[in-house]
Coordinates of C-alpha atoms in Angstrom, one line a residue:
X1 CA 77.4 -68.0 -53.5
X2 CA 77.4 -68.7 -49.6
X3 CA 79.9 -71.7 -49.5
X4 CA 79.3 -73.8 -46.5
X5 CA 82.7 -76.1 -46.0
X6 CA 82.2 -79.4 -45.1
X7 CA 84.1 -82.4 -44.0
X8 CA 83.6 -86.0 -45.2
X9 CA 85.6 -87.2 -42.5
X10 CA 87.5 -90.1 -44.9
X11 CA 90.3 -91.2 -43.8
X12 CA 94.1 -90.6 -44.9
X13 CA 96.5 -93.0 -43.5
X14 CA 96.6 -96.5 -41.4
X15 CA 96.9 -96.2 -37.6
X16 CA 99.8 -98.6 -36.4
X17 CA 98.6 -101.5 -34.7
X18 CA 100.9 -102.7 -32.0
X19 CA 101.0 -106.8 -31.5
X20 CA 103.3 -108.2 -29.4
X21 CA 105.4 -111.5 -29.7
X22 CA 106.3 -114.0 -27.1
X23 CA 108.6 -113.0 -23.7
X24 CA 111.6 -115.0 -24.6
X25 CA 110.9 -117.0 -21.7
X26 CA 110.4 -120.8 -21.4
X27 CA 107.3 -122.3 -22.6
X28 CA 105.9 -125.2 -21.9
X29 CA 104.2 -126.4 -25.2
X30 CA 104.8 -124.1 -28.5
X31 CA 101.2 -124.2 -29.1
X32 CA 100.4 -120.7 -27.5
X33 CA 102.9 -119.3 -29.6
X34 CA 101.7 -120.8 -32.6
X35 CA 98.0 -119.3 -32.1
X36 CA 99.8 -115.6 -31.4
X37 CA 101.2 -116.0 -34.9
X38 CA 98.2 -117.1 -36.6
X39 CA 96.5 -113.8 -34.7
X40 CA 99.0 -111.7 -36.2
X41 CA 98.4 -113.3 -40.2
X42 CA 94.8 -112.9 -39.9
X43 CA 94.5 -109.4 -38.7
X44 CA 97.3 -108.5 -41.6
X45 CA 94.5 -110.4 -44.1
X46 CA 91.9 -108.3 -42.7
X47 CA 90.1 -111.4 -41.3
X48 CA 89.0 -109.8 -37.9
X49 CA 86.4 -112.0 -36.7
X50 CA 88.4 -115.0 -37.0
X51 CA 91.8 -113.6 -35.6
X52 CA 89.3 -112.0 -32.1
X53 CA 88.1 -115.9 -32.2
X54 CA 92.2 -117.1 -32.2
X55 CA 93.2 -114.1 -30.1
X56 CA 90.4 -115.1 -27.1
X57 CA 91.9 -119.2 -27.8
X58 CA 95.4 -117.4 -27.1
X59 CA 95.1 -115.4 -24.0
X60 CA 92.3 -118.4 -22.6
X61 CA 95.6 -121.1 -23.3
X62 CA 98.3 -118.6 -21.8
X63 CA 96.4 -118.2 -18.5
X64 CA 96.1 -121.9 -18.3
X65 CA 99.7 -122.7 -19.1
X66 CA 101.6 -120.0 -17.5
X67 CA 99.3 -118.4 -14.7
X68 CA 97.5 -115.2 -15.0
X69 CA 100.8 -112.8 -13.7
X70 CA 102.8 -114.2 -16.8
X71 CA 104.2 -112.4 -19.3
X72 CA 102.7 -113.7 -22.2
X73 CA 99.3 -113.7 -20.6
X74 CA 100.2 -109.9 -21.2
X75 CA 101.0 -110.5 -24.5
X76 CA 97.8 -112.3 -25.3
X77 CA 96.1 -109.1 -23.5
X78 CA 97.8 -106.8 -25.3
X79 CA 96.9 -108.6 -29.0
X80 CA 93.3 -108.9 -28.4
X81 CA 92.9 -105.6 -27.1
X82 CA 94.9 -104.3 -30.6
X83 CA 91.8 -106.3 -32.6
X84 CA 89.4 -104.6 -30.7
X85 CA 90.9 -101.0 -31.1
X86 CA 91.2 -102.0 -34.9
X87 CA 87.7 -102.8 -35.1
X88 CA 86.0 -100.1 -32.5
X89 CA 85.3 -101.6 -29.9
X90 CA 87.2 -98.9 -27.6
X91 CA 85.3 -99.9 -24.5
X92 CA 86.5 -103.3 -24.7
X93 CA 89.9 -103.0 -25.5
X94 CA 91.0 -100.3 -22.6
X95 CA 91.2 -102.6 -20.1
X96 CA 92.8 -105.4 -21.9
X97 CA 95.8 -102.6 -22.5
X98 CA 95.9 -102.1 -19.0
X99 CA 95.6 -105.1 -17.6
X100 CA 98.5 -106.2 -19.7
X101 CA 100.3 -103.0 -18.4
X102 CA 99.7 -104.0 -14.9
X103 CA 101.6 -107.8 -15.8
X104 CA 104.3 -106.4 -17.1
X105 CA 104.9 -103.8 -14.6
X106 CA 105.4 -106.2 -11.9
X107 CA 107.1 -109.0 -14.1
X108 CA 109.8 -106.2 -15.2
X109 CA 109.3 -103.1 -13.1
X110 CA 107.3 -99.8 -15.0
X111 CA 110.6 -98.8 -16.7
X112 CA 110.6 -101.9 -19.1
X113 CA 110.1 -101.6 -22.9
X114 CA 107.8 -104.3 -22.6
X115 CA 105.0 -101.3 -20.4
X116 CA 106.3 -98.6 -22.5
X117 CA 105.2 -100.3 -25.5
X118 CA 101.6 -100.7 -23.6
X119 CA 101.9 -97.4 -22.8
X120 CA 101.6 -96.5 -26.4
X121 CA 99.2 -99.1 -27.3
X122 CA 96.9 -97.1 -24.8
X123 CA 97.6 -93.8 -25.9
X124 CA 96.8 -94.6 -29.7
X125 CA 93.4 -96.2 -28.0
X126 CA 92.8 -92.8 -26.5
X127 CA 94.2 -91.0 -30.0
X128 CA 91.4 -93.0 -31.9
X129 CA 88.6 -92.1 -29.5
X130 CA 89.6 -88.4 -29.9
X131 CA 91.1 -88.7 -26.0
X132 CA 93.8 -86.4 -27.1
X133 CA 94.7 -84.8 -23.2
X134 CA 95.0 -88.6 -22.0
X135 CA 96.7 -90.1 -25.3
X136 CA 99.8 -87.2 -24.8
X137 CA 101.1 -88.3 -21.1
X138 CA 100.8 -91.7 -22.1
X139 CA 103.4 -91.4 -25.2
X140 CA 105.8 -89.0 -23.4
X141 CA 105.9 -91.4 -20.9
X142 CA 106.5 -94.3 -23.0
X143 CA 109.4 -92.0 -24.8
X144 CA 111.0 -91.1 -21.2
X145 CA 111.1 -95.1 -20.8
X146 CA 112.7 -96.0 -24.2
X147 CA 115.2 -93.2 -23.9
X148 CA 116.3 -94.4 -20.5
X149 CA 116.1 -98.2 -22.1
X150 CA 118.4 -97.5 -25.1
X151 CA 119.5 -93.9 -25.9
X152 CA 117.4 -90.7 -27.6
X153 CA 118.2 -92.1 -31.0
X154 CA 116.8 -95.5 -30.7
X155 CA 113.9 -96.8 -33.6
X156 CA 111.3 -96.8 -30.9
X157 CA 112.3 -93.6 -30.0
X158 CA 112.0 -92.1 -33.3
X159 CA 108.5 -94.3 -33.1
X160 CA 107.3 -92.7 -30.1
X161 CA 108.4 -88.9 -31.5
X162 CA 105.8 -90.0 -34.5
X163 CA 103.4 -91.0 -32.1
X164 CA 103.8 -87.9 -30.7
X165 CA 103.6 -86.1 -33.3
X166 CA 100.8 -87.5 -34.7
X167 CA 98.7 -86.6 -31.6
X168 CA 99.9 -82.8 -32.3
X169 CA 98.9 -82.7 -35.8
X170 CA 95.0 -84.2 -34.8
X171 CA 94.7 -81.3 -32.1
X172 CA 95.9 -78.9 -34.6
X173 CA 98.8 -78.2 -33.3
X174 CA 101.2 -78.1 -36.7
X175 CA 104.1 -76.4 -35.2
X176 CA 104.8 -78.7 -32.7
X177 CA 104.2 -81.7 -34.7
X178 CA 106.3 -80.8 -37.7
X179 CA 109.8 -81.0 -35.7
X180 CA 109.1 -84.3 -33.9
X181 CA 108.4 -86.3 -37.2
X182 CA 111.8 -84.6 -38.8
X183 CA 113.7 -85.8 -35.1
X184 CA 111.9 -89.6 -35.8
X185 CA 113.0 -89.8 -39.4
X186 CA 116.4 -88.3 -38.9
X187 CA 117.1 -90.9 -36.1
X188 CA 115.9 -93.7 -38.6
X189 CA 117.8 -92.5 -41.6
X190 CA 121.1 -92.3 -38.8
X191 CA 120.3 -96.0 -37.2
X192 CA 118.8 -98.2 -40.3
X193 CA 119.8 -96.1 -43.5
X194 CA 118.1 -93.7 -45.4
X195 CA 116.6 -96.4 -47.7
X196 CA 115.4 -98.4 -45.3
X197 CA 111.4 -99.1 -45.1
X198 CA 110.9 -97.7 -41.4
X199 CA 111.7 -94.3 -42.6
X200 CA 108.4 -94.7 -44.6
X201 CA 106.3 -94.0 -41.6
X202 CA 107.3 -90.5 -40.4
X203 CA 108.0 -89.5 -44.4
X204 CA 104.3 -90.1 -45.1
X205 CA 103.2 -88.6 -42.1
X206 CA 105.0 -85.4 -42.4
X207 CA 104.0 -85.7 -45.7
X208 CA 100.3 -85.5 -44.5
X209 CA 101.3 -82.7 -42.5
X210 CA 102.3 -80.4 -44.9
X211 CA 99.2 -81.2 -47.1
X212 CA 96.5 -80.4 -44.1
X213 CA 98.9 -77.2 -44.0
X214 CA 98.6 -76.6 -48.1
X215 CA 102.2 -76.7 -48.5
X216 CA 101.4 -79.4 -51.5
X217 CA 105.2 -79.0 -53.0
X218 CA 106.8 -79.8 -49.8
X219 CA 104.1 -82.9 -49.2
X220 CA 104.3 -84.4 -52.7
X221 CA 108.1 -85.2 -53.0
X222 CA 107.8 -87.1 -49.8
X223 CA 104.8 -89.1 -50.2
X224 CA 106.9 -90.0 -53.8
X225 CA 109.9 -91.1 -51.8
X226 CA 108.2 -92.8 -49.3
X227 CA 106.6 -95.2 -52.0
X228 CA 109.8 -95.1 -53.7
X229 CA 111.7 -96.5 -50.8
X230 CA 109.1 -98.9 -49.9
X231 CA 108.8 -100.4 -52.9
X232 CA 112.3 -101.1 -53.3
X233 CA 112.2 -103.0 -49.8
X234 CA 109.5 -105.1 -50.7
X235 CA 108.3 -104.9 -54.5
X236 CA 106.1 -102.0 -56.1
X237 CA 103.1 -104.5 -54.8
X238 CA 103.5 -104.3 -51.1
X239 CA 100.8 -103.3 -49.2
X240 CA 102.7 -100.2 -47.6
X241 CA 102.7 -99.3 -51.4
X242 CA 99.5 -98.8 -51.6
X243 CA 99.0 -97.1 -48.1
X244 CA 100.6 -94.2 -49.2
X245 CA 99.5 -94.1 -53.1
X246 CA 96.5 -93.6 -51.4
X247 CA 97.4 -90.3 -49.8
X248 CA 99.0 -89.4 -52.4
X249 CA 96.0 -89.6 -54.4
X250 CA 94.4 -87.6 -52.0
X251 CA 96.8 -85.1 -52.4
X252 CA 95.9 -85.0 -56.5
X253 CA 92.6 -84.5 -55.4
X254 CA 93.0 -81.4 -53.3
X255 CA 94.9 -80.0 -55.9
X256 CA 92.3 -80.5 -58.7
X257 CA 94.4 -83.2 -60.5
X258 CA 91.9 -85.7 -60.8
X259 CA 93.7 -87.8 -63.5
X260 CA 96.1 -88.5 -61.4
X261 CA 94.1 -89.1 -58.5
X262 CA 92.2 -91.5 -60.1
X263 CA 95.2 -93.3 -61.9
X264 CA 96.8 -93.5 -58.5
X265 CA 93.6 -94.4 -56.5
X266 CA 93.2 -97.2 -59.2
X267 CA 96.9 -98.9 -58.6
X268 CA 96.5 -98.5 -54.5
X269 CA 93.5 -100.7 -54.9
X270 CA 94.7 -103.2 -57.3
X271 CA 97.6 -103.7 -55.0
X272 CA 95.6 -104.1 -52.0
X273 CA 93.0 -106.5 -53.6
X274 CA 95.4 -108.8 -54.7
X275 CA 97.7 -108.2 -51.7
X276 CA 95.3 -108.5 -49.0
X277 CA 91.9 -110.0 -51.0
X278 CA 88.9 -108.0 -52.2
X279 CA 87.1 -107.9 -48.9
X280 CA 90.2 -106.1 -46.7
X281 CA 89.4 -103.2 -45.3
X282 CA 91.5 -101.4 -46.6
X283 CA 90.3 -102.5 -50.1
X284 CA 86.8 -100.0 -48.5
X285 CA 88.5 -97.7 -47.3
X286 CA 90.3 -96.9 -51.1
X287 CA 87.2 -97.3 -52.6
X288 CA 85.7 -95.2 -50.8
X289 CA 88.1 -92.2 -51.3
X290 CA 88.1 -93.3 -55.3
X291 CA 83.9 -92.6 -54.7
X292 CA 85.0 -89.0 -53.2
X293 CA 87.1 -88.2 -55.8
X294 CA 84.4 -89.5 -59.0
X295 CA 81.4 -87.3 -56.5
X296 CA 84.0 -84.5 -57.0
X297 CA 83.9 -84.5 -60.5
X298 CA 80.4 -85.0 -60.7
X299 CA 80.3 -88.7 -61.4
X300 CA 77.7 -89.5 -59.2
X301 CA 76.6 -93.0 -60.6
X302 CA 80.5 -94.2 -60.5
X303 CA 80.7 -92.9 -56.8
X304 CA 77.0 -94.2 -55.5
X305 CA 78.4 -97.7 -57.0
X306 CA 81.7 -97.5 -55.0
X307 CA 80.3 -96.6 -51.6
X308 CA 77.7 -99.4 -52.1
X309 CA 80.6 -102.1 -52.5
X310 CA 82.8 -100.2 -49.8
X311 CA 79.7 -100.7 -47.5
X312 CA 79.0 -104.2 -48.4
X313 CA 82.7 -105.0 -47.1
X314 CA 82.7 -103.0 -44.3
X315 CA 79.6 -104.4 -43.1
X316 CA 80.7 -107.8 -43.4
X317 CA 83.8 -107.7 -41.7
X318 CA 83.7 -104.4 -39.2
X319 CA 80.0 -105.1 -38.4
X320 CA 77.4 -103.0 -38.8
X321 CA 78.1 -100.4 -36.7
X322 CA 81.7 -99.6 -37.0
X323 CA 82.9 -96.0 -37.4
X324 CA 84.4 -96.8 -40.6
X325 CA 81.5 -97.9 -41.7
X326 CA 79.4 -94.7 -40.5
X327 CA 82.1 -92.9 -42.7
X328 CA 81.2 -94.1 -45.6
X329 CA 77.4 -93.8 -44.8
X330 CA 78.0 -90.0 -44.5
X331 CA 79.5 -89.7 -47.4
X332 CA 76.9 -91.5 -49.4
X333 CA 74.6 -89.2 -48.0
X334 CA 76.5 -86.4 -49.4
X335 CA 76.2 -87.5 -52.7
X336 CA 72.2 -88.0 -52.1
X337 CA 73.0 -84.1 -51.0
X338 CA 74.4 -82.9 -53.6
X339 CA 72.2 -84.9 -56.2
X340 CA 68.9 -83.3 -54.4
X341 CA 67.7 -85.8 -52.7
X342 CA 67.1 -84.5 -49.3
X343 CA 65.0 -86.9 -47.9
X344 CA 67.3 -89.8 -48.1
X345 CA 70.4 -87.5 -47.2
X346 CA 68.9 -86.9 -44.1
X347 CA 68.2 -90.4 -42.8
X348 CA 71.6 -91.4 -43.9
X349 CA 72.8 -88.8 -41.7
X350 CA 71.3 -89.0 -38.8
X351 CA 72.1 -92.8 -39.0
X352 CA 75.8 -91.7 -39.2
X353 CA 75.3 -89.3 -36.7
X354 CA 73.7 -92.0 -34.5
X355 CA 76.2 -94.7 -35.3
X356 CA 79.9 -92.3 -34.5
X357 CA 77.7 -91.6 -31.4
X358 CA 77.6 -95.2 -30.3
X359 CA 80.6 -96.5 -31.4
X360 CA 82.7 -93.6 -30.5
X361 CA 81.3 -91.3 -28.0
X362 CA 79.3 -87.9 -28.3
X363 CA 82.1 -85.7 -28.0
X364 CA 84.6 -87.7 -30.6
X365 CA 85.4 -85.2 -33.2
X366 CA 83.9 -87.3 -35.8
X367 CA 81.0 -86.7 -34.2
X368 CA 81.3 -83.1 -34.8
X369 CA 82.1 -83.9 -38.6
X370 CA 78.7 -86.1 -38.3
X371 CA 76.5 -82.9 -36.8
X372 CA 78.4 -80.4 -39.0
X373 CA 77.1 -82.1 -42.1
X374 CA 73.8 -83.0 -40.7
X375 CA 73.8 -78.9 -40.0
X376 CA 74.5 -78.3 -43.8
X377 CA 71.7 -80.4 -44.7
X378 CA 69.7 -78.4 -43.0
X379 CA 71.1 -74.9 -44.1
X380 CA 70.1 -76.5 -48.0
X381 CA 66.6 -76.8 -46.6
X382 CA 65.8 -73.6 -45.1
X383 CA 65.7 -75.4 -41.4
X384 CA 68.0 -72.3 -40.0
X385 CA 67.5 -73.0 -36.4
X386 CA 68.2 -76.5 -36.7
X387 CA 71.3 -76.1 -38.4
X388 CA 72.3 -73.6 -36.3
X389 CA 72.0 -76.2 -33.2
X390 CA 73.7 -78.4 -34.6
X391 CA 76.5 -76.3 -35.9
X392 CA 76.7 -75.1 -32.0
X393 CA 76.5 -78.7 -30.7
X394 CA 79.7 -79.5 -33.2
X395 CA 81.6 -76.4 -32.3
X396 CA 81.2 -77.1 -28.5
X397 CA 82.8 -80.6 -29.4
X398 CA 85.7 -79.1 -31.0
X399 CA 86.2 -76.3 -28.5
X400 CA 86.5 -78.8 -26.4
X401 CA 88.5 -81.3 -27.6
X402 CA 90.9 -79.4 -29.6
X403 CA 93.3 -76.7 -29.2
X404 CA 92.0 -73.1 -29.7
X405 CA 93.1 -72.4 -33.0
X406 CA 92.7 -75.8 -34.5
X407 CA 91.8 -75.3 -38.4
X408 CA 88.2 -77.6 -37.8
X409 CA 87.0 -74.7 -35.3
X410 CA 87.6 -71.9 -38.0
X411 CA 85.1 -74.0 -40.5
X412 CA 82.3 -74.4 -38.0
X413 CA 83.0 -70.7 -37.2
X414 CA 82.7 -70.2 -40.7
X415 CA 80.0 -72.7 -41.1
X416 CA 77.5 -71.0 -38.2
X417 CA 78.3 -67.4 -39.5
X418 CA 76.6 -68.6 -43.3
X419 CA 73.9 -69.4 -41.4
X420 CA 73.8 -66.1 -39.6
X421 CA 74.3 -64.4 -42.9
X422 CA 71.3 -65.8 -44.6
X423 CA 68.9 -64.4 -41.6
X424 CA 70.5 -61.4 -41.8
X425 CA 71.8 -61.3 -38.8
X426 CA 75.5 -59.3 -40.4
X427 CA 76.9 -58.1 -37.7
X428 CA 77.4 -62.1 -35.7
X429 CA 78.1 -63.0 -39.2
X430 CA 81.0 -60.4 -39.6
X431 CA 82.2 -61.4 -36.3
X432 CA 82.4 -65.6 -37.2
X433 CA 84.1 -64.8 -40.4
X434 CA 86.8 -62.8 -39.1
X435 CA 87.7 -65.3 -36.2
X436 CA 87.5 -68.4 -38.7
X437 CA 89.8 -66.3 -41.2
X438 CA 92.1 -65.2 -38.2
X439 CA 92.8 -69.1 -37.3
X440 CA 93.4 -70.1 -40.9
X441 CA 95.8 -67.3 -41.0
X442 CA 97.6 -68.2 -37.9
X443 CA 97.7 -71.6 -38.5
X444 CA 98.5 -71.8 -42.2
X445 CA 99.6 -68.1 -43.4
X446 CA 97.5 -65.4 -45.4
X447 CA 97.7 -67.1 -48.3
X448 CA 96.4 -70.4 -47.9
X449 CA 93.4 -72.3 -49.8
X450 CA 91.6 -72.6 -47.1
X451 CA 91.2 -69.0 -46.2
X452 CA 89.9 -68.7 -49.9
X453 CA 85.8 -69.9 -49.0
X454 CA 85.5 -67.6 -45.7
X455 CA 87.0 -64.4 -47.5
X456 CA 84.4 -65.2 -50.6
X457 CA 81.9 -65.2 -48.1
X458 CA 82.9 -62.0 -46.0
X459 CA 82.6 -60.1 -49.6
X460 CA 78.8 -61.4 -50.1
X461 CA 78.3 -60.3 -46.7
X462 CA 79.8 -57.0 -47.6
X463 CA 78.4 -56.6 -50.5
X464 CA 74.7 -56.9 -49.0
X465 CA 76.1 -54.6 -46.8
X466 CA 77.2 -52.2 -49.8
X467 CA 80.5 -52.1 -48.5
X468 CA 81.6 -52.3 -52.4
X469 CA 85.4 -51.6 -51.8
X470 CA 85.6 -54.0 -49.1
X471 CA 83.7 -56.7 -51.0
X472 CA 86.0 -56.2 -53.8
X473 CA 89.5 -56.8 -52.2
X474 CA 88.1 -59.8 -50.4
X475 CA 87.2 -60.9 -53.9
X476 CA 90.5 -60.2 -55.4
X477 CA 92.5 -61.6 -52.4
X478 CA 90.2 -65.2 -52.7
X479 CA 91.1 -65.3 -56.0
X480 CA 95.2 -64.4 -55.5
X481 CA 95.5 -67.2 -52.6
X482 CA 93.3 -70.0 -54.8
X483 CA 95.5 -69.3 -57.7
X484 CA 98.4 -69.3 -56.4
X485 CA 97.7 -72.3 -54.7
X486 CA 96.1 -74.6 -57.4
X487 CA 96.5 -72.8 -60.5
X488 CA 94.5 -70.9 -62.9
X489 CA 91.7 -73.6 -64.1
X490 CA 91.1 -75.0 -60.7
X491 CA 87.3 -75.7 -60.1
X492 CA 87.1 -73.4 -57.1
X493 CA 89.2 -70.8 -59.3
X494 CA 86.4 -70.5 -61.5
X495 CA 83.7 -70.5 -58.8
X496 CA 85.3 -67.4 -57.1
X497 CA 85.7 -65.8 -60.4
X498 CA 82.1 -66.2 -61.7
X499 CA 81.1 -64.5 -58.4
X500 CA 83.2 -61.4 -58.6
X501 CA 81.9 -61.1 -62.3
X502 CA 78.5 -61.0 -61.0
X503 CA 79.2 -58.8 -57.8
X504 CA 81.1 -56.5 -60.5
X505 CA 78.1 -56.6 -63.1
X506 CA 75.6 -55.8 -59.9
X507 CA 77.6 -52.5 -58.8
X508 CA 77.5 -51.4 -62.9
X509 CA 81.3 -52.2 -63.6
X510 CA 80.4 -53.8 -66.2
X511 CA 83.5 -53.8 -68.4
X512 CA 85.2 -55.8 -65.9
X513 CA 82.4 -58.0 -65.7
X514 CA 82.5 -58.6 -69.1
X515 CA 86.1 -59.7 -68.5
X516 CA 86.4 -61.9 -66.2
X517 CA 83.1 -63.4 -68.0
X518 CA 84.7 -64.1 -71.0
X519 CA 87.7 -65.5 -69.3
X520 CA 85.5 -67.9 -67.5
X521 CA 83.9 -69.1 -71.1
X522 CA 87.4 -69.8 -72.2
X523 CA 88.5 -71.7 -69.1
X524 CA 85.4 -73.4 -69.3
X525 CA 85.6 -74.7 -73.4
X526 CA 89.5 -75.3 -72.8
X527 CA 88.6 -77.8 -70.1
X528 CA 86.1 -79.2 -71.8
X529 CA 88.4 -80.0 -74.9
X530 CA 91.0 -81.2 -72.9

């Protein structure tokens, strides 16, 4: 079996949105202030057309009030240019940051908390449009600010280290990301108590850094505390709750315990429906992971019906051609994928492809997610040349935006050499797979999941290669990693098992074979039963 990886590109966590309130200077009539607030309640209610409506109303009044240097002009700038980031429209909102940058440079001078807090509003702009080299400067300069402002183990220093740190972990770069989260949550746990809600943040990020690295019993306890601490701030029905019941679901899902996945989907979504109203975003955005998790299991009508609704909302209240929305268009059309119906996978694709292109750029990486699928549709079909385009277009992307060894580039390595392996072409093949193993290794040690679908791969090459003993250890070595990892009865467990059995049955060890075969049928009837 030639298993080409693929990413869905759903996401796992809520970016922090940034809104400012009033420079406690004098006003001259509280109504401005007033229409900030009301910009603030709306976004949190996931009514985005009306708060851009309230948020234009704002900055039009502060200009006429206060004059177009003021302060809270800035502030005005600085909140509409947060809806737009919130609901893609990048191009719009980069100037609003900086002209609100620019007022409150000269108002305060550029070592103000005031522009350092712009400073990061920018650099998660840049973050979200895949910007990474011009997001990074941005923060460190904003952290250079706030440690001259108040100390190194002020809150919005520890925010900033997240910040950081969350740029790291999107370029790949889990090394350096991993010690700035632990340096933001130990400041928070030192200045505002280990119980208090703020930890949250950099808890469930790290959190979501050990899962991308497979070190699921590290990840786990902290997503659990996180909700833990959370709910006992502000009720088991907050929803901060449900933010990060959602990654913890995902985290059941990745380890093949879709029970609880489900079960913890299911409570993230109640919470935000009755929290935030059916129609929130974030309401899509759950039901669309619970879809991934029900096409996982097979349950194809259950997940069509979910990424219908969690269009239907994201439609009405992102617009049409919102990223989030192309999201969950692409992952519809995996399910058309894997139900065989081509035809209709592909348009939905391309319109994907189309959409991230418009909204976000050709060379955001979720543009590479959107030609690395579109590539694997065309692998299913036979179209080799196509998919190897696009795989190459998608790689490029990558290369380009991320740091070398960055896990995506091994799986588009890994990705381009199945396609070289069905043409024959072994020795390019050879070549791909060893580079994409070489990164997982580095990256996340030899024994990590993810290594598990490139060495099954190198042993089918091998073994059309007759390299037997080669083939075989690869084999073994897959199925030693995925085990270890998830566990005996884990779906991809028994995929790599039942294609040992029949490499083992083709070279005439058929005892083996016989096995591992009959291990499979009692995996198989146990899970069945259960």
């Amino acid at each position: 079996m030639n298993a080409i990886l693929r990413l869905t590109g759903f996401f796992a966590f809520m970016a922090a949105v940034f809104f400012l309130s009033a420079v406690p200077l004098p006003a001259k009539d509280p109504s401005w202030s007033d229409l900030n607030e009301l910009v603030t309640v709306l976004y949190q209610k996931g009514r985005y057309t009306e708060a851009v409506s309230v948020a234009k109303e704002s900055l039009e009044l502060a200009r006429k009030m206060f004059g177009s240097d003021h302060p809270n002009v800035a502030t005005s700038l600085n909140n509409l240019a947060s809806l737009y980031k919130s609901t893609g429209r990048f191009q719009e909102a980069e100037p609003l940051y900086q002209e609100a940058m620019a007022i409150y440079e000269k108002a305060f001078g550029e070592d103000h908390p005031y522009v350092a807090t712009c400073l990061n509003n920018l650099s998660s702009l840049y973050k979200s449009q895949g910007k990474y080299a011009k997001a990074d400067p941005l923060s460190r300069k904003a952290l250079e600010v706030y440690e001259k402002a108040f100390g190194q183990d002020h809150p919005q220093v520890a925010t900033t280290l997240n910040n950081i740190a969350e740029i790291h972990r999107a370029r790949g770069q889990y090394a350096e990301a991993e010690p700035l989260y632990q340096r933001a949550l130990t400041i928070l746990e030192k200045t505002m108590g280990g119980d208090n809600p703020n930890t949250a943040t950099p808890m469930n990020n790290l959190a979501e850094l050990y899962r991308l690295q497979g070190r699921f019993d590290r990840a786990e306890p902290l997503y659990q505390k996180a909700i833990e601490i959370v709910s006992k701030a502000f009720g088991e029905s907050h929803p901060d709750v449900a933010t990060y019941k959602n990654n913890l679901a995902l985290l059941y899902k990745v380890q093949g315990r879709f029970e609880d996945a489900e079960k913890t989907y299911m409570t993230a979504l109640h919470i935000v429906e009755r929290e935030l109203g059916k129609d929130h975003p974030e309401a899509a955005h759950i039901l669309n992971n619970l879809a991934e998790l029900y096409r996982a299991q097979g349950k194809n009508d259950e997940a069509k019906a979910l990424y219908e609704k969690s269009l239907g909302i994201q439609r009405a209240v992102l617009g049409e051609n919102s990223s989030q929305t192309a999201t969950t268009l692409n992952n519809l059309a995996e399910l058309y994928r894997s139900t065989g119906n081509l035809d209709k996978a592909e348009a939905l694709f391309k319109q994907s492809l189309e959409m991230r292109e418009q909204a976000l750029g050709p060379e955001h990486p979720d543009v590479a997610v959107a030609l690395s699928n579109l590539a694997g549709l065309y692998y299913d079909r036979a179209r080799y040349q196509e998919a190897q385009d696009m795989y190459e277009r998608a790689l490029k992307i990558r290369e380009k935006v991320f740091v070398p060894g960055h896990p995506d580039i091994a799986i588009l390595l890994h990705n381009l050499a199945g396609v070289y392996q069905t043409q024959a072409r072994y020795r390019e093949a050879e070549v791909l797979y060893k580079r994409s193993i070489g990164i997982l290794e580095k990256a996340f040690g030899a024994d990590h999941v993810n290594l598990a679908n490139s060495l099954n791969n190198l042993a089918l090459l091998y073994k059309w290669q007759g390299r037997y003993d080669e083939a075989a250890a690869l084999y073994q070595e897959a199925l030693a990693s995925l085990e270890k990892n998830y566990g005996a009865d884990h779906p991809d467990v028994l995929i790599v098992l039942s294609n040992y059995a029949a490499f083992l049955r083709e070279i005439g060890r058929i005892r083996e074979a016989e096995e591992i075969e009959e291990r499979l049928k009692r995996q198989v009837e146990a899970g069945s039963s259960s």
